[in-house]
GROMACS .gro file of C-alpha atoms in nm:
model
  285
    1MET     CA    1  11.473   7.001  12.491
    2ALA     CA    2  11.154   6.874  12.328
    3THR     CA    3  11.236   7.053  12.002
    4LEU     CA    4  11.590   6.912  12.005
    5ALA     CA    5  11.459   6.560  12.057
    6ILE     CA    6  11.209   6.598  11.771
    7ASN     CA    7  11.481   6.729  11.536
    8ASN     CA    8  11.714   6.439  11.624
    9VAL     CA    9  11.445   6.178  11.554
   10LEU     CA   10  11.343   6.346  11.229
   11ARG     CA   11  11.706   6.364  11.114
   12THR     CA   12  11.760   5.995  11.195
   13GLY     CA   13  11.438   5.895  11.022
   14ALA     CA   14  11.525   6.091  10.709
   15THR     CA   15  11.866   5.923  10.694
   16ARG     CA   16  11.712   5.578  10.727
   17LEU     CA   17  11.455   5.658  10.460
   18ALA     CA   18  11.730   5.766  10.221
   19ALA     CA   19  11.936   5.454  10.293
   20ARG     CA   20  11.653   5.208  10.225
   21ARG     CA   21  11.602   5.339   9.869
   22THR     CA   22  11.911   5.156   9.741
   23LEU     CA   23  11.890   4.805   9.598
   24PRO     CA   24  12.043   4.516   9.798
   25SER     CA   25  12.381   4.424   9.661
   26THR     CA   26  12.322   4.055   9.733
   27LEU     CA   27  12.071   4.030   9.448
   28GLY     CA   28  12.319   4.147   9.190
   29LEU     CA   29  12.071   4.386   9.030
   30SER     CA   30  12.176   4.726   8.904
   31PRO     CA   31  11.974   5.022   9.034
   32ILE     CA   32  11.719   5.177   8.803
   33GLN     CA   33  11.838   5.498   8.642
   34SER     CA   34  11.641   5.794   8.776
   35SER     CA   35  11.492   6.061   8.555
   36ASN     CA   36  11.708   6.327   8.724
   37SER     CA   37  12.038   6.165   8.629
   38SER     CA   38  12.206   6.268   8.308
   39PRO     CA   39  12.188   6.013   8.021
   40PRO     CA   40  12.502   5.839   7.897
   41SER     CA   41  12.687   6.011   7.618
   42ASP     CA   42  12.634   5.726   7.371
   43ILE     CA   43  12.255   5.759   7.402
   44CYS     CA   44  12.283   6.103   7.245
   45ASN     CA   45  12.510   5.964   6.973
   46PRO     CA   46  12.301   5.760   6.725
   47SER     CA   47  12.612   5.624   6.558
   48SER     CA   48  12.724   5.447   6.874
   49ASN     CA   49  12.680   5.069   6.891
   50ASN     CA   50  12.574   5.092   7.256
   51ALA     CA   51  12.297   5.343   7.192
   52ARG     CA   52  12.024   5.078   7.176
   53ALA     CA   53  12.153   4.887   7.482
   54SER     CA   54  12.178   5.201   7.695
   55ARG     CA   55  11.821   5.319   7.650
   56CYS     CA   56  11.629   5.419   7.963
   57MET     CA   57  11.339   5.214   8.088
   58ALA     CA   58  11.036   5.244   7.862
   59THR     CA   59  10.694   5.338   8.000
   60GLY     CA   60  10.467   5.222   7.719
   61THR     CA   61  10.191   4.966   7.749
   62ARG     CA   62  10.417   4.693   7.614
   63GLY     CA   63  10.649   4.729   7.911
   64ALA     CA   64  11.019   4.790   7.946
   65ARG     CA   65  11.133   4.588   7.648
   66GLY     CA   66  11.491   4.476   7.665
   67HIS     CA   67  11.530   4.538   8.038
   68GLY     CA   68  11.416   4.203   8.173
   69TRP     CA   69  11.106   4.327   8.356
   70LEU     CA   70  10.903   4.021   8.250
   71LYS     CA   71  11.175   3.784   8.371
   72LYS     CA   72  11.183   3.961   8.707
   73TYR     CA   73  10.805   3.955   8.727
   74ARG     CA   74  10.792   3.579   8.669
   75ALA     CA   75  11.061   3.535   8.933
   76GLY     CA   76  10.840   3.709   9.187
   77LEU     CA   77  11.040   4.032   9.195
   78GLY     CA   78  10.745   4.267   9.146
   79GLY     CA   79  10.542   4.397   8.853
   80ARG     CA   80  10.660   4.642   8.590
   81HIS     CA   81  10.563   4.947   8.798
   82LEU     CA   82  10.682   4.811   9.134
   83GLN     CA   83  11.028   4.679   9.060
   84GLY     CA   84  11.356   4.815   9.188
   85ARG     CA   85  11.354   5.027   9.502
   86TRP     CA   86  10.976   4.990   9.545
   87HIS     CA   87  10.985   4.611   9.558
   88PHE     CA   88  11.295   4.572   9.773
   89ARG     CA   89  11.196   4.808  10.051
   90ASP     CA   90  11.208   4.686  10.411
   91VAL     CA   91  10.850   4.715  10.537
   92GLU     CA   92  10.940   4.636  10.898
   93GLU     CA   93  11.202   4.911  10.896
   94LEU     CA   94  10.956   5.159  10.750
   95ASN     CA   95  10.691   5.063  11.005
   96SER     CA   96  10.938   5.130  11.285
   97ILE     CA   97  11.012   5.473  11.136
   98ASN     CA   98  10.638   5.544  11.121
   99ASP     CA   99  10.602   5.450  11.488
  100GLU     CA  100  10.888   5.682  11.581
  101VAL     CA  101  10.730   5.970  11.387
  102PHE     CA  102  10.394   5.929  11.562
  103ALA     CA  103  10.566   5.880  11.897
  104LEU     CA  104  10.697   6.237  11.871
  105ASN     CA  105  10.352   6.353  11.977
  106GLU     CA  106  10.450   6.263  12.334
  107ASN     CA  107  10.705   6.547  12.327
  108LEU     CA  108  10.441   6.809  12.256
  109SER     CA  109  10.381   7.056  12.537
  110LYS     CA  110  10.045   7.026  12.709
  111GLU     CA  111  10.033   7.404  12.738
  112ASP     CA  112  10.014   7.439  12.359
  113ASN     CA  113   9.705   7.212  12.357
  114ILE     CA  114   9.776   7.077  12.008
  115PRO     CA  115   9.524   6.803  11.913
  116THR     CA  116   9.674   6.478  11.786
  117GLU     CA  117   9.349   6.314  11.673
  118ALA     CA  118   9.057   6.388  11.444
  119TYR     CA  119   8.750   6.195  11.340
  120LEU     CA  120   8.528   6.142  11.036
  121ASP     CA  121   8.171   6.011  11.050
  122LEU     CA  122   8.109   5.829  10.720
  123SER     CA  123   7.758   5.748  10.598
  124VAL     CA  124   7.676   5.515  10.307
  125ALA     CA  125   7.350   5.570  10.115
  126GLY     CA  126   7.193   5.767  10.398
  127GLU     CA  127   7.254   5.500  10.663
  128ALA     CA  128   7.365   5.577  11.017
  129PRO     CA  129   7.718   5.721  11.012
  130ARG     CA  130   8.009   5.526  11.154
  131ARG     CA  131   8.315   5.690  11.301
  132VAL     CA  132   8.676   5.671  11.184
  133THR     CA  133   8.932   5.809  11.431
  134ILE     CA  134   9.262   5.930  11.284
  135GLU     CA  135   9.590   5.974  11.470
  136LEU     CA  136   9.786   6.274  11.340
  137ALA     CA  137  10.165   6.321  11.327
  138ALA     CA  138  10.122   6.670  11.469
  139ALA     CA  139  10.477   6.701  11.604
  140ALA     CA  140  10.657   6.598  11.285
  141LEU     CA  141  10.418   6.754  11.030
  142PRO     CA  142  10.250   7.045  11.213
  143LYS     CA  143  10.136   7.246  10.909
  144THR     CA  144   9.980   6.954  10.724
  145CYS     CA  145   9.803   6.830  11.037
  146GLU     CA  146   9.678   7.178  11.124
  147ASN     CA  147   9.529   7.218  10.777
  148PHE     CA  148   9.345   6.888  10.822
  149ARG     CA  149   9.222   6.980  11.171
  150LEU     CA  150   9.097   7.322  11.065
  151LEU     CA  151   8.903   7.176  10.772
  152CYS     CA  152   8.753   6.915  11.005
  153ASP     CA  153   8.637   7.190  11.244
  154GLN     CA  154   8.473   7.394  10.968
  155SER     CA  155   8.122   7.321  10.848
  156GLY     CA  156   8.043   7.242  10.488
  157GLU     CA  157   7.909   7.591  10.426
  158GLU     CA  158   8.239   7.738  10.544
  159GLY     CA  159   8.444   7.514  10.315
  160GLY     CA  160   8.517   7.226  10.553
  161TYR     CA  161   8.502   6.849  10.513
  162GLU     CA  162   8.150   6.817  10.651
  163SER     CA  163   7.895   6.705  10.386
  164THR     CA  164   8.165   6.627  10.131
  165SER     CA  165   8.169   6.293   9.949
  166VAL     CA  166   8.400   6.001   9.892
  167TYR     CA  167   8.434   6.074   9.522
  168ARG     CA  168   8.656   5.780   9.424
  169ILE     CA  169   8.722   5.430   9.557
  170GLU     CA  170   9.032   5.247   9.437
  171LYS     CA  171   8.992   4.909   9.603
  172THR     CA  172   9.364   4.827   9.587
  173VAL     CA  173   9.475   5.176   9.694
  174GLY     CA  174   9.221   5.355   9.911
  175LEU     CA  175   8.931   5.597   9.952
  176CYS     CA  176   8.966   5.943   9.797
  177LEU     CA  177   8.780   6.234   9.956
  178GLY     CA  178   8.819   6.594  10.067
  179ASP     CA  179   8.717   6.800   9.762
  180VAL     CA  180   8.564   7.104   9.933
  181VAL     CA  181   8.513   7.296   9.606
  182PHE     CA  182   8.326   7.079   9.353
  183ASP     CA  183   8.298   6.756   9.557
  184ASP     CA  184   8.405   6.542   9.262
  185GLY     CA  185   8.784   6.528   9.299
  186THR     CA  186   8.861   6.788   9.033
  187ALA     CA  187   8.964   7.063   9.275
  188GLY     CA  188   9.055   7.140   9.632
  189ARG     CA  189   9.136   7.431   9.858
  190CYS     CA  190   9.344   7.442  10.173
  191HIS     CA  191   9.243   7.639  10.479
  192PRO     CA  192   9.301   8.016  10.437
  193LYS     CA  193   9.556   8.014  10.721
  194MET     CA  194   9.776   7.767  10.533
  195GLY     CA  195   9.790   7.946  10.198
  196SER     CA  196  10.036   8.216  10.100
  197PHE     CA  197  10.020   8.532   9.889
  198LYS     CA  198  10.161   8.352   9.584
  199SER     CA  199   9.960   8.033   9.640
  200PRO     CA  200   9.643   8.107   9.841
  201TYR     CA  201   9.477   7.769   9.781
  202THR     CA  202   9.772   7.529   9.821
  203PHE     CA  203  10.073   7.483  10.047
  204GLU     CA  204  10.411   7.313  10.014
  205ASP     CA  205  10.512   6.952  10.086
  206GLU     CA  206  10.622   6.939  10.448
  207GLY     CA  207  10.807   6.608  10.436
  208PHE     CA  208  10.780   6.242  10.336
  209LEU     CA  209  10.855   6.091  10.675
  210VAL     CA  210  10.559   5.852  10.694
  211SER     CA  211  10.552   5.564  10.443
  212HIS     CA  212  10.242   5.400  10.295
  213THR     CA  213  10.322   5.054  10.431
  214THR     CA  214   9.995   4.942  10.590
  215PRO     CA  215   9.622   4.996  10.538
  216GLY     CA  216   9.484   5.301  10.714
  217ILE     CA  217   9.752   5.556  10.624
  218VAL     CA  218   9.601   5.903  10.572
  219SER     CA  219   9.782   6.099  10.303
  220MET     CA  220   9.739   6.426  10.114
  221MET     CA  221   9.653   6.404   9.744
  222SER     CA  222   9.841   6.673   9.556
  223SER     CA  223   9.820   6.753   9.187
  224GLY     CA  224  10.193   6.822   9.179
  225SER     CA  225  10.497   6.908   9.383
  226HIS     CA  226  10.418   7.153   9.667
  227ARG     CA  227  10.051   7.174   9.569
  228ASN     CA  228   9.865   7.027   9.867
  229ASP     CA  229   9.508   7.147   9.914
  230SER     CA  230   9.221   6.970  10.091
  231ARG     CA  231   9.201   6.636   9.911
  232PHE     CA  232   9.330   6.329  10.090
  233LEU     CA  233   9.305   5.951  10.083
  234ILE     CA  234   9.287   5.665  10.330
  235THR     CA  235   9.480   5.362  10.207
  236THR     CA  236   9.333   5.012  10.209
  237ALA     CA  237   9.656   4.830  10.121
  238ASP     CA  238  10.031   4.870  10.103
  239ALA     CA  239  10.082   5.150   9.849
  240ALA     CA  240  10.455   5.175   9.778
  241GLN     CA  241  10.393   5.384   9.466
  242LEU     CA  242  10.273   5.674   9.684
  243ASP     CA  243  10.592   5.706   9.889
  244GLY     CA  244  10.774   6.027   9.803
  245ARG     CA  245  10.477   6.154   9.604
  246PHE     CA  246  10.202   6.220   9.860
  247VAL     CA  247  10.266   6.353  10.211
  248ALA     CA  248  10.129   6.100  10.463
  249PHE     CA  249  10.039   6.268  10.791
  250GLY     CA  250   9.814   6.029  10.984
  251ARG     CA  251   9.687   5.677  11.033
  252VAL     CA  252   9.354   5.523  11.129
  253LYS     CA  253   9.344   5.453  11.502
  254GLU     CA  254   8.987   5.324  11.527
  255GLY     CA  255   8.731   5.237  11.262
  256MET     CA  256   8.944   5.064  11.002
  257ASP     CA  257   8.660   4.816  10.957
  258VAL     CA  258   8.445   5.106  10.834
  259VAL     CA  259   8.701   5.193  10.566
  260GLU     CA  260   8.734   4.830  10.457
  261ASP     CA  261   8.356   4.783  10.441
  262ILE     CA  262   8.320   5.087  10.215
  263ALA     CA  263   8.605   4.974   9.992
  264THR     CA  264   8.470   4.620   9.951
  265SER     CA  265   8.091   4.657   9.965
  266VAL     CA  266   8.024   4.976   9.769
  267PHE     CA  267   7.985   4.909   9.397
  268THR     CA  268   8.188   5.141   9.177
  269LYS     CA  269   8.177   5.236   8.812
  270ARG     CA  270   8.524   5.324   8.685
  271GLY     CA  271   8.620   5.410   9.042
  272ARG     CA  272   8.315   5.629   9.108
  273PRO     CA  273   8.083   5.498   9.382
  274THR     CA  274   7.728   5.435   9.261
  275VAL     CA  275   7.580   5.539   9.600
  276GLU     CA  276   7.650   5.845   9.809
  277VAL     CA  277   7.926   5.804  10.065
  278LYS     CA  278   7.916   6.123  10.271
  279VAL     CA  279   8.114   6.273  10.555
  280ALA     CA  280   7.817   6.325  10.789
  281GLY     CA  281   8.030   6.484  11.056
  282CYS     CA  282   8.392   6.554  11.143
  283GLY     CA  283   8.598   6.736  11.399
  284VAL     CA  284   8.855   6.705  11.676
  285PRO     CA  285   8.761   6.493  11.982
   0.00000   0.00000   0.00000
């Protein structure tokens, strides 16, 4: 019965997530053409008069010329990178879906003894570490959460999160950490139990059920589709651009003030912190 209830909630949440990606019809705006859709026939025909008007949205530094992005920006409809379905998303609806996903942990059997929390002790410039407690969506995303828990239980010598650094701080996005290979964000490696014969150091995307709507969302940082390893981030703001790209699997339960202090007080140079921000300890409470 517990498995059936979890599947029903996940199916409902996935349907609601798919429905909220459409633009509201009341605004009279046409949806942005996705990269997967086939281009109109007159785009491929240079002799057509509509070829120039039917061009897809540009991505250069000068913006999407001819598509009214500047007019929408001045009207308060989002910047060039956050227009369309990213700007018109219903945050309250997404927050309710997030709460439902995390509430599935109540359906877990006590006999299985599956942990739903983990902690990180962060230390700045050798100071006394402060704890950040993370709630995990273990029922909805079991593989992703298990990979995180196993790496928290391992010591730094065994390839775990202990003694690794916060290698990048994006003040408007979040803290980036979890590189257990080079400790600089250039590589990562999942726990050996999570890898496969074809991909021993990465594992597939389990699902995009949790949205990056609030500060404190814990999300995997993958270098591509189905390439999750050990790197993850803790958001410090609403990060709509990460939805559907990174698999979010947890949220900060206690210690959000620690994350905010690091994001605001640590001086960075091109995103790199100028002082050591270390994971002094980690594990499962």
